[in-house]
CSV table of C-alpha atoms in Angstrom, one decimal:
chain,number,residue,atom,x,y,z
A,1,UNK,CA,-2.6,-43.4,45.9
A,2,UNK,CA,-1.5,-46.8,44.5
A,3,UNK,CA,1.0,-47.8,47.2
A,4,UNK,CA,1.5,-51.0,45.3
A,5,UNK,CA,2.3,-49.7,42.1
A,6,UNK,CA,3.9,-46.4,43.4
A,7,UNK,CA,6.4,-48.3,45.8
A,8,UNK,CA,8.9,-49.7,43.6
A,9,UNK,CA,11.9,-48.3,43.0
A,10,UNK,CA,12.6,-45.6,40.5
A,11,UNK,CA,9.1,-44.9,40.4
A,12,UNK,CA,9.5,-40.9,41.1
A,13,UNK,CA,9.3,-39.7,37.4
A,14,UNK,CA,6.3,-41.8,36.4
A,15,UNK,CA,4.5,-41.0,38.9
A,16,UNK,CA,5.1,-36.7,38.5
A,17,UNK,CA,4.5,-37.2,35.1
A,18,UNK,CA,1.2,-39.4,35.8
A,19,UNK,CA,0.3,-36.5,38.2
A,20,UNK,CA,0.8,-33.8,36.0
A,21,UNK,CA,-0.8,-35.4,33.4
A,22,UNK,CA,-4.4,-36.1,35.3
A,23,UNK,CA,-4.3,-32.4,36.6
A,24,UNK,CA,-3.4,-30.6,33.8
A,25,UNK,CA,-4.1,-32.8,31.1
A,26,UNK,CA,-4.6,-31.8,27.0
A,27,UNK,CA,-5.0,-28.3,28.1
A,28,UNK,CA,-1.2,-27.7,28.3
A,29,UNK,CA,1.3,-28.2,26.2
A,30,UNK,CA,3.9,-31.0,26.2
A,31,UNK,CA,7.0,-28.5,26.9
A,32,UNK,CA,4.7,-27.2,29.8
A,33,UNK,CA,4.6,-30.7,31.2
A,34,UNK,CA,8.3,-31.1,30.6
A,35,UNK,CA,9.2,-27.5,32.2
A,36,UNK,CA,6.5,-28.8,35.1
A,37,UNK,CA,8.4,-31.6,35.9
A,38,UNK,CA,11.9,-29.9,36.1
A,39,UNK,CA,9.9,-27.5,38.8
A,40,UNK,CA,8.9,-30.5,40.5
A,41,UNK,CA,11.4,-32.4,40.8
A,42,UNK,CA,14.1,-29.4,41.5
A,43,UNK,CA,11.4,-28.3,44.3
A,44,UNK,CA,11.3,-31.6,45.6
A,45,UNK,CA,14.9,-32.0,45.7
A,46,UNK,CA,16.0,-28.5,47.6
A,47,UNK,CA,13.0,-29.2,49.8
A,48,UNK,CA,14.4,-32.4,50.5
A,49,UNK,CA,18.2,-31.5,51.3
A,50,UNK,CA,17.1,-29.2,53.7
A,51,UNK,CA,13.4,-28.3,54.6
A,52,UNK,CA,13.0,-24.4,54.1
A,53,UNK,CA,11.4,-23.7,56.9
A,54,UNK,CA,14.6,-25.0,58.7
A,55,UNK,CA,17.0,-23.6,56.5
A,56,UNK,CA,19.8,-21.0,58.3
A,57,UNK,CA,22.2,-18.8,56.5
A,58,UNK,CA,25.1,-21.1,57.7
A,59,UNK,CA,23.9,-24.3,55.4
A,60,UNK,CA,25.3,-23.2,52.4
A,61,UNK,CA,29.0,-22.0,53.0
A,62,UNK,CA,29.2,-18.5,51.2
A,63,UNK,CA,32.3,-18.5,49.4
A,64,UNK,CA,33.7,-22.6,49.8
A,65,UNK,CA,33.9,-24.3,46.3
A,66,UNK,CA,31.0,-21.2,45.6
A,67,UNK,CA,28.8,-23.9,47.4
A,68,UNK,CA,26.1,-20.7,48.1
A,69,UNK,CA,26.7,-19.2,44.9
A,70,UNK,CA,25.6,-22.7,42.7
A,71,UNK,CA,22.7,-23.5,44.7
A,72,UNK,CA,21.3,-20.0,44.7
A,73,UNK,CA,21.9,-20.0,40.7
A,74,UNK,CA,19.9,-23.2,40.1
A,75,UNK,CA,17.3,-22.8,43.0
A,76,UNK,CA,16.7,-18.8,41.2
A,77,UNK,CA,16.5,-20.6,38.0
A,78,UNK,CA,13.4,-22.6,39.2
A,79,UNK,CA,12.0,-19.3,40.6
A,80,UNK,CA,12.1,-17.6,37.3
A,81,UNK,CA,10.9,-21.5,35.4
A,82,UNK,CA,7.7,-21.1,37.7
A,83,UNK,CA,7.6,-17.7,36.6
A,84,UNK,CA,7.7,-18.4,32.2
A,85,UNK,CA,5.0,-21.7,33.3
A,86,UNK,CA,2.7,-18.8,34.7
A,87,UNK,CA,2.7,-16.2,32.4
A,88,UNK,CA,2.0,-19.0,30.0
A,89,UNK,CA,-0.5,-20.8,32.0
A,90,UNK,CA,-4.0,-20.9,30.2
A,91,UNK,CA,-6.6,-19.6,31.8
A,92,UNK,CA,-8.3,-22.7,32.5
A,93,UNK,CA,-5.9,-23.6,34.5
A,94,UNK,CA,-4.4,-21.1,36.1
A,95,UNK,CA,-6.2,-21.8,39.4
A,96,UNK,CA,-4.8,-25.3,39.5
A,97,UNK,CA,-0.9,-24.0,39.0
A,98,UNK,CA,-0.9,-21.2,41.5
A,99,UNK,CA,-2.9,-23.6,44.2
A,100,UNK,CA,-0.7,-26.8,43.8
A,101,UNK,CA,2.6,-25.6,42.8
A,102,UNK,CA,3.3,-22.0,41.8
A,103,UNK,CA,3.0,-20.5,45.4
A,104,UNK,CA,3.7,-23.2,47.5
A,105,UNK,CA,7.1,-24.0,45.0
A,106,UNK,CA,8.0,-20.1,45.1
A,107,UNK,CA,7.4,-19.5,48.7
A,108,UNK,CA,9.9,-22.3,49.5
A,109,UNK,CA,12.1,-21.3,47.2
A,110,UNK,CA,12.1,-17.8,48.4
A,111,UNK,CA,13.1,-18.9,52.0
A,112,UNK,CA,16.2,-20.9,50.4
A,113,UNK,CA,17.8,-18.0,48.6
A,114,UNK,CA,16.7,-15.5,51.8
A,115,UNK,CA,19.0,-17.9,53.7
A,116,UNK,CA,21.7,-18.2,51.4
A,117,UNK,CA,22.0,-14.0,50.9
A,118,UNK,CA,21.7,-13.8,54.9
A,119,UNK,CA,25.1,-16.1,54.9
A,120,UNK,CA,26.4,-13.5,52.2
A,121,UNK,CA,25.4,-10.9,54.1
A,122,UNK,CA,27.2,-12.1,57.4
A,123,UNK,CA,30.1,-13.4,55.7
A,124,UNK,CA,30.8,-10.1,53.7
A,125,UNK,CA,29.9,-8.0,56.8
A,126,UNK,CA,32.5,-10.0,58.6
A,127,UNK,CA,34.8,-9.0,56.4
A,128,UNK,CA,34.2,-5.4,56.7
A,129,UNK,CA,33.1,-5.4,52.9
A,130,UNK,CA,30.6,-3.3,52.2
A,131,UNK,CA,29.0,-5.4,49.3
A,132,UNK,CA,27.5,-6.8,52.5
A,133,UNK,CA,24.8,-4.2,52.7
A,134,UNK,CA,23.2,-4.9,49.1
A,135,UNK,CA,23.0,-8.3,50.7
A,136,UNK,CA,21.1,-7.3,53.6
A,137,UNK,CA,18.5,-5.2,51.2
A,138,UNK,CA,18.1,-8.8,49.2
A,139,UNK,CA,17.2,-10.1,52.5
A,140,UNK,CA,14.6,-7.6,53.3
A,141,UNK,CA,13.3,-8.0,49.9
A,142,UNK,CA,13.0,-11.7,50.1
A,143,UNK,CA,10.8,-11.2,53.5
A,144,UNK,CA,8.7,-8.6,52.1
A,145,UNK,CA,8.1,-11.3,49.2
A,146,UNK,CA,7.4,-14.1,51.6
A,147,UNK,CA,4.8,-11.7,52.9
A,148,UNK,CA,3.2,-11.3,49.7
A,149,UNK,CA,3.1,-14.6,48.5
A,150,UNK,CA,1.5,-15.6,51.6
A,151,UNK,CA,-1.6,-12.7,50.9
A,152,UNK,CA,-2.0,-13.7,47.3
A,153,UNK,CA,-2.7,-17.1,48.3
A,154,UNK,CA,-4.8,-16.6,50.8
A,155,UNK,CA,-7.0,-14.1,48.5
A,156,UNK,CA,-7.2,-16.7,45.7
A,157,UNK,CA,-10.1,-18.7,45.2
A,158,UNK,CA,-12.3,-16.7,47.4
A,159,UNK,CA,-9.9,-17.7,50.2
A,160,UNK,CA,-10.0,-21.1,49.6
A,161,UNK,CA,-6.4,-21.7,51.0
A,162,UNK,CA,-6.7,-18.8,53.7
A,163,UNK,CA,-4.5,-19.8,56.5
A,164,UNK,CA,-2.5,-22.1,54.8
A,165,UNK,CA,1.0,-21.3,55.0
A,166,UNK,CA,0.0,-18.4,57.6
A,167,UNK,CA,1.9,-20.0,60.4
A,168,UNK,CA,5.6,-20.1,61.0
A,169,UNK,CA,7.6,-20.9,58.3
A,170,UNK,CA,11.0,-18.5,58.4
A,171,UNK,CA,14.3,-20.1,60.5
A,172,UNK,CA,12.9,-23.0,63.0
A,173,UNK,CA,15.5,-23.8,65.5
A,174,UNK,CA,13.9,-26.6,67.0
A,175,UNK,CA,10.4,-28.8,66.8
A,176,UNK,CA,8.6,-26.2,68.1
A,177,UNK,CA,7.4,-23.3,65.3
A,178,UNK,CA,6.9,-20.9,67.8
A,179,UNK,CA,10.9,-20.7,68.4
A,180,UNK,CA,11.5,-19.5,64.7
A,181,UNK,CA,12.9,-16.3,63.7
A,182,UNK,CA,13.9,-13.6,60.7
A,183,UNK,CA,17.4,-13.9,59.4
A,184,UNK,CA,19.6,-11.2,61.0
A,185,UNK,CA,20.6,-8.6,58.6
A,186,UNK,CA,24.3,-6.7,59.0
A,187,UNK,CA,25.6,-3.4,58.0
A,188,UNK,CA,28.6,-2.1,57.6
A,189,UNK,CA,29.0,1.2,57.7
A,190,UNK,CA,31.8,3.5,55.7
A,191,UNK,CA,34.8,4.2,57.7
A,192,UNK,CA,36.3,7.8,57.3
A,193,UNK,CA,39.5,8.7,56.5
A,194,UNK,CA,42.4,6.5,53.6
A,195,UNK,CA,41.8,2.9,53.1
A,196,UNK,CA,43.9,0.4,51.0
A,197,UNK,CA,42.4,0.0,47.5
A,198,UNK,CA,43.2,-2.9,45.0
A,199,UNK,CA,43.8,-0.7,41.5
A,200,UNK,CA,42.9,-2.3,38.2
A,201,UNK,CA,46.0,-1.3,35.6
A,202,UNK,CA,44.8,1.6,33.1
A,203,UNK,CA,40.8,1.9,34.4
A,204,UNK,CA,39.8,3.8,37.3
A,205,UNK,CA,37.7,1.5,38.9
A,206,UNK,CA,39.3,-0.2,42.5
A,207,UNK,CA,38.0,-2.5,44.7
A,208,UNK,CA,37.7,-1.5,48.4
A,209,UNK,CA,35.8,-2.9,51.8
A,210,UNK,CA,38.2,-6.0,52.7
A,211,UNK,CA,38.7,-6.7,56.5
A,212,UNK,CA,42.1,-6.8,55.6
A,213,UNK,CA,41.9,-2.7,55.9
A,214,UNK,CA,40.8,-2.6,59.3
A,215,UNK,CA,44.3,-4.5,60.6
A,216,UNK,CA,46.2,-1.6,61.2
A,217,UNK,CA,49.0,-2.8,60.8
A,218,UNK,CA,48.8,-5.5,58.5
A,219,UNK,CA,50.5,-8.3,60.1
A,220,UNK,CA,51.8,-10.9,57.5
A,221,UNK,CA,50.7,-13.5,60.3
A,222,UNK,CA,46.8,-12.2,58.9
A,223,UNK,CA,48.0,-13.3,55.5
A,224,UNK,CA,49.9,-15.8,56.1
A,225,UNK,CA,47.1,-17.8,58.1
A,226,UNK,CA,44.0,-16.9,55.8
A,227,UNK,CA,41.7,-18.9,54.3
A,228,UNK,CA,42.3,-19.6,50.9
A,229,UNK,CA,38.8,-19.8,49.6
A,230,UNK,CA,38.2,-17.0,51.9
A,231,UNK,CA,41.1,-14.5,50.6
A,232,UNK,CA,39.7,-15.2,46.9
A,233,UNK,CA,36.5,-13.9,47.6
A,234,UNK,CA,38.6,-10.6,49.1
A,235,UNK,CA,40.2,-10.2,45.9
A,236,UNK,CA,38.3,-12.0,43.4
A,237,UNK,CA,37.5,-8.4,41.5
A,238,UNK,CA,40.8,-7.8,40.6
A,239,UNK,CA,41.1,-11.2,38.1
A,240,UNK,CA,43.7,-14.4,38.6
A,241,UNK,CA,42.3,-14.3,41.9
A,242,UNK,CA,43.1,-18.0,42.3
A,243,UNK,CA,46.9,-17.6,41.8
A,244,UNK,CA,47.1,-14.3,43.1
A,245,UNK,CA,45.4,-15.6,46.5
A,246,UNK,CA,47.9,-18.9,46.5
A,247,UNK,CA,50.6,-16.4,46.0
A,248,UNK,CA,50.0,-13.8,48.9
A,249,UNK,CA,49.5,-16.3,51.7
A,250,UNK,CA,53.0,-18.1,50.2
A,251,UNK,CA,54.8,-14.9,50.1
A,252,UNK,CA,53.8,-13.7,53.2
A,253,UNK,CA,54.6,-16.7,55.2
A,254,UNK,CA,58.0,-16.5,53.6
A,255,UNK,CA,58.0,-12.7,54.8
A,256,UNK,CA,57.8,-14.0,58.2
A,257,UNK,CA,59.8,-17.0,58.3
A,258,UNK,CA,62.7,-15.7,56.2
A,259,UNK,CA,62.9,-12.4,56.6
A,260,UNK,CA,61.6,-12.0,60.3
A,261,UNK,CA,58.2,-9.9,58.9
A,262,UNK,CA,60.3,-7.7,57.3
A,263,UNK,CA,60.0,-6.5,53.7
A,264,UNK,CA,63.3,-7.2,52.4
A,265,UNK,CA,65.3,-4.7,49.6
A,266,UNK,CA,67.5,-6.2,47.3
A,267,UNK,CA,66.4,-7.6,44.0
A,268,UNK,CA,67.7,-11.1,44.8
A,269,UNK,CA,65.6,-11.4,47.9
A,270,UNK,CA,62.4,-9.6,46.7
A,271,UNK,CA,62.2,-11.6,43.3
A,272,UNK,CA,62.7,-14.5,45.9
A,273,UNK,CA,59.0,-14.0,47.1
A,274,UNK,CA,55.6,-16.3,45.7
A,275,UNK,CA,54.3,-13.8,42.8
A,276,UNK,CA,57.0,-11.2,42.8
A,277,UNK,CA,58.9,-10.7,39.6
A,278,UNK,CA,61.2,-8.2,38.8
A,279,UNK,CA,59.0,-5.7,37.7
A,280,UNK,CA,57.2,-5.2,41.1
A,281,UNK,CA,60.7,-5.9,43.1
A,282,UNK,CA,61.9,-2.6,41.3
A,283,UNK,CA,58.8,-0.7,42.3
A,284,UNK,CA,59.1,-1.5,46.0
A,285,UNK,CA,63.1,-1.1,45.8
A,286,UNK,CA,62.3,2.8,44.0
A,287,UNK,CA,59.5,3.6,45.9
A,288,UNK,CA,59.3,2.2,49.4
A,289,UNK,CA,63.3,2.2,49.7
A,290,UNK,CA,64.2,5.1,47.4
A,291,UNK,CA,67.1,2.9,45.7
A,292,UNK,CA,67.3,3.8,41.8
A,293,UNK,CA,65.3,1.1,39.7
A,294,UNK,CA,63.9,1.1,36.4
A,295,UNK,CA,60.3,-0.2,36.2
A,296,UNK,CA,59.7,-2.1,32.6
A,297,UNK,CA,55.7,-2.4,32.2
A,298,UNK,CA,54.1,-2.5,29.0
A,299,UNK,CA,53.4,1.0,28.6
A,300,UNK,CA,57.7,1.4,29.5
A,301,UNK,CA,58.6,-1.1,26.9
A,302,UNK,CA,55.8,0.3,24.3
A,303,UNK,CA,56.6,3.6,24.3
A,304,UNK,CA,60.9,3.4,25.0
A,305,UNK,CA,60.7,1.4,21.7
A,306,UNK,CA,58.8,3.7,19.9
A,307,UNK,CA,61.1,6.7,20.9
A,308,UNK,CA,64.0,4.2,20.0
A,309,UNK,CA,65.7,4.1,23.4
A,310,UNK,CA,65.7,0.4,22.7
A,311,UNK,CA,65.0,-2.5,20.6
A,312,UNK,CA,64.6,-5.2,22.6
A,313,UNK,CA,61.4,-7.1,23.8
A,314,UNK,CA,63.1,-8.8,26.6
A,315,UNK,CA,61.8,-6.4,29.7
A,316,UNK,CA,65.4,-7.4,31.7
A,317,UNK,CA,67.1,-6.1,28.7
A,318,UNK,CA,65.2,-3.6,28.2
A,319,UNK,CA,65.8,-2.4,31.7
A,320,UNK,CA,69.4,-2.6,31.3
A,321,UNK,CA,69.5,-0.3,28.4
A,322,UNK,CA,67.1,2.6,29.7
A,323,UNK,CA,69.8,2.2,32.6
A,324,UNK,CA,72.1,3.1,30.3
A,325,UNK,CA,70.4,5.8,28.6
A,326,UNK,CA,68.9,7.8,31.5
A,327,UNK,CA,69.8,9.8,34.6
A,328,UNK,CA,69.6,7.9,37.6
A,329,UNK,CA,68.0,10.0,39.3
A,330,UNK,CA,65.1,9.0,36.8
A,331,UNK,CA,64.7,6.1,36.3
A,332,UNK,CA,61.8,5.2,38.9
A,333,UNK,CA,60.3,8.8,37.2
A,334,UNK,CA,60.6,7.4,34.0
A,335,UNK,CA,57.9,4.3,34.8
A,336,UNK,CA,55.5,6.8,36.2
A,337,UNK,CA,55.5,9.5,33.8
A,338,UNK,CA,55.8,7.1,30.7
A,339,UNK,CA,53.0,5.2,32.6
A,340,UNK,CA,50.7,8.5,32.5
A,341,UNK,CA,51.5,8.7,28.8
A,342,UNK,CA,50.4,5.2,27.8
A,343,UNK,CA,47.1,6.0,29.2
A,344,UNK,CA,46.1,9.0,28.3
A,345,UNK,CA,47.7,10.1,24.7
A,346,UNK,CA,50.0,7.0,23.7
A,347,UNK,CA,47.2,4.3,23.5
A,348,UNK,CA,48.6,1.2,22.1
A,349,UNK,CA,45.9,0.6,19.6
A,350,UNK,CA,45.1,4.2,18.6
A,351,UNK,CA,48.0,6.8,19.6
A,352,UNK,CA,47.4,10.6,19.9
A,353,UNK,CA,50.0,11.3,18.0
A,354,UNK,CA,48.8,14.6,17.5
A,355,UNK,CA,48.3,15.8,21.2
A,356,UNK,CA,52.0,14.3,21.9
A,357,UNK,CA,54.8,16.7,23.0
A,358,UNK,CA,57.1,13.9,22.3
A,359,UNK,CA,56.2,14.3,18.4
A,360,UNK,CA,60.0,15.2,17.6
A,361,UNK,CA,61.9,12.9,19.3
A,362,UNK,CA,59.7,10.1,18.6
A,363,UNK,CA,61.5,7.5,16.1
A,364,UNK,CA,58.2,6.0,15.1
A,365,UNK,CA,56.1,9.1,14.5
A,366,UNK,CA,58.8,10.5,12.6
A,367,UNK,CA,58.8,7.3,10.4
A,368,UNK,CA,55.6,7.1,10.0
A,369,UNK,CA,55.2,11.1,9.4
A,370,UNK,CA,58.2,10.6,6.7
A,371,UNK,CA,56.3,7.6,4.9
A,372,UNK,CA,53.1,9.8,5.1
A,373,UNK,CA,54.6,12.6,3.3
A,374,UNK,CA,56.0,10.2,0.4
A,375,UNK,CA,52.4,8.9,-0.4
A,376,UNK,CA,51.4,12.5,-0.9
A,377,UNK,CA,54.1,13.5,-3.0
């Protein structure tokens, strides 16, 4: 080692490329030696911000700015980079890779993302979610690997590197390697009996296994105090999760500071709310507080068009004419019922007009059946 030459700054790159170049030489190609050096020097790096061997599952925050998730994307993507340069390693020097820098680079690795899943693991487990537990299998996986990597490289080369790497090496909590331990794995076990779900409009998946659940009851004060970054992660499934997050902790401090943690009734106040329109402040007013509301969704509007209740694309004056038009003691039916329709026969893009027991009071079918009958004729 030149420490003369090798000591100035911005000196890194030249000399990996030097390196790579006397070990590997002619007998690789130059995209190998490129693809090398990105191992290398990503390797180096994560190695560098935090040695593996002392790595925790609390360095990397699990949800915060998706801090876990973006190292554990680019530190698996120089895993499976080590991978491609060893399945396309010659043979000649396949000895070299493996000894120098395929195990050594993939055993560190591996300890990095074992961390970073424990965190998940913990985090998620926390929160009662059971997504948690596929986390804790990772983790068991990623040990199991550590195990193997550490057999395959002491078999190599007639056990020319036996011992190396044999001691310690998992979760140091001081100096000394003999204080070092496995990541602790949670699980969280399925709780019997109903549990709040988070619905996704016209599929039957849900999401459920939020820690939310288990406050029984929900205080807003739980909302109303939570984590931002934290209560996206809860409902990130369900899509918008940023807004929809901002606008649950907003509305639920309002609960309690306005209306004493009380769910208010009229329109005025419930529309008041962070995220609540008038669509959803006529669900809770007909279903929590049994006071006559029509519902306008898409579906409503959709399908009270085609049966020409209404014209209008405006969903306030839409709900002012099905007022109008319907008993009042159905008009929170008539969003549930014409709900079930829209999903099941009267699909937007491709109606079951056939199947529909609406057929004769429906203006548009019967246009459309007239108009049919005209181009036969």
């Amino acid at each position: 080692y030149d420490y003369e030459k090798w000591s100035r700054p911005n000196q890194v790159r030249d000399f990996a490329e030097t390196w790579i170049e006397k070990q590997f030489g002619s007998r690789i190609s130059p995209e190998q030696k490129e693809q090398m050096l990105r191992l290398l020097d990503g390797w180096t790096r994560w190695s560098a911000a935090r040695r593996p061997e002392a790595m925790n599952p609390q360095i990397y925050h699990p949800c915060h700015y998706r801090e876990g998730d973006r190292v554990w994307e680019e530190v698996n993507g120089l895993m499976e980079l080590a991978e491609q340069l060893h399945a396309g390693m010659p043979a000649d020097c396949l000895a070299a890779y493996e000894s120098i820098l395929y195990y050594p680079c993939m055993a560190g690795l591996n300890l990095i993302l074992m961390q970073i899943e424990a965190g998940k693991n913990a985090h998620l487990a926390a929160r009662g979610s059971l997504a948690a537990n596929a986390y804790g299998e990772r983790v068991k996986d990623r040990i199991g690997q550590d195990a193997r990597y550490v057999e395959a490289y002491h078999r190599m080369l007639e056990g020319k590197w036996n011992h190396m790497m044999d001691s310690a090496h998992t979760g140091f909590r001081n100096w000394d390697d003999r204080d070092w331990r496995f990541p602790v794995i949670q699980q969280v076990i399925p709780v019997r009996g109903g549990k709040i779900a988070v619905g996704f409009r016209d599929s039957e998946e849900y999401h459920l296994g939020s820690h939310w659940q288990d406050n029984a009851p929900i205080c807003n004060d739980d909302f109303a105090g939570a984590d931002l970054k934290e209560l996206e992660q809860d409902i990130h499934s369900t899509g918008f999760y940023h807004n929809k997050a901002k606008n649950i902790i907003a509305c639920c401090r309002d609960l309690r500071d306005k209306f004493g943690g009380e769910v208010p009734s009229s329109i005025e106040d419930l529309t008041s709310l962070a995220g609540v329109g008038r669509k959803t402040a006529n669900v809770i007013r007909g279903n929590i507080f049994n006071e006559p509301s029509v519902v306008v969704d898409t579906h409503v509007k959709r399908i009270s068009k085609k049966l020409g209740i209404t014209k209008e694309d405006d969903p306030v004056k839409v709900e002012m004419e099905l007022m109008k038009a319907l008993p009042k003691d159905h008009w929170i039916l008539w969003n549930i019922q014409i709900i079930t329709l829209g999903r099941q026969i009267c699909k937007a893009p491709t109606p079951k007009c056939e199947e529909c027991f609406l057929q004769e009071h429906c203006a548009d079918y019967q246009k459309r059946h007239r108009n049919k009958k005209r181009g036969q004729e």
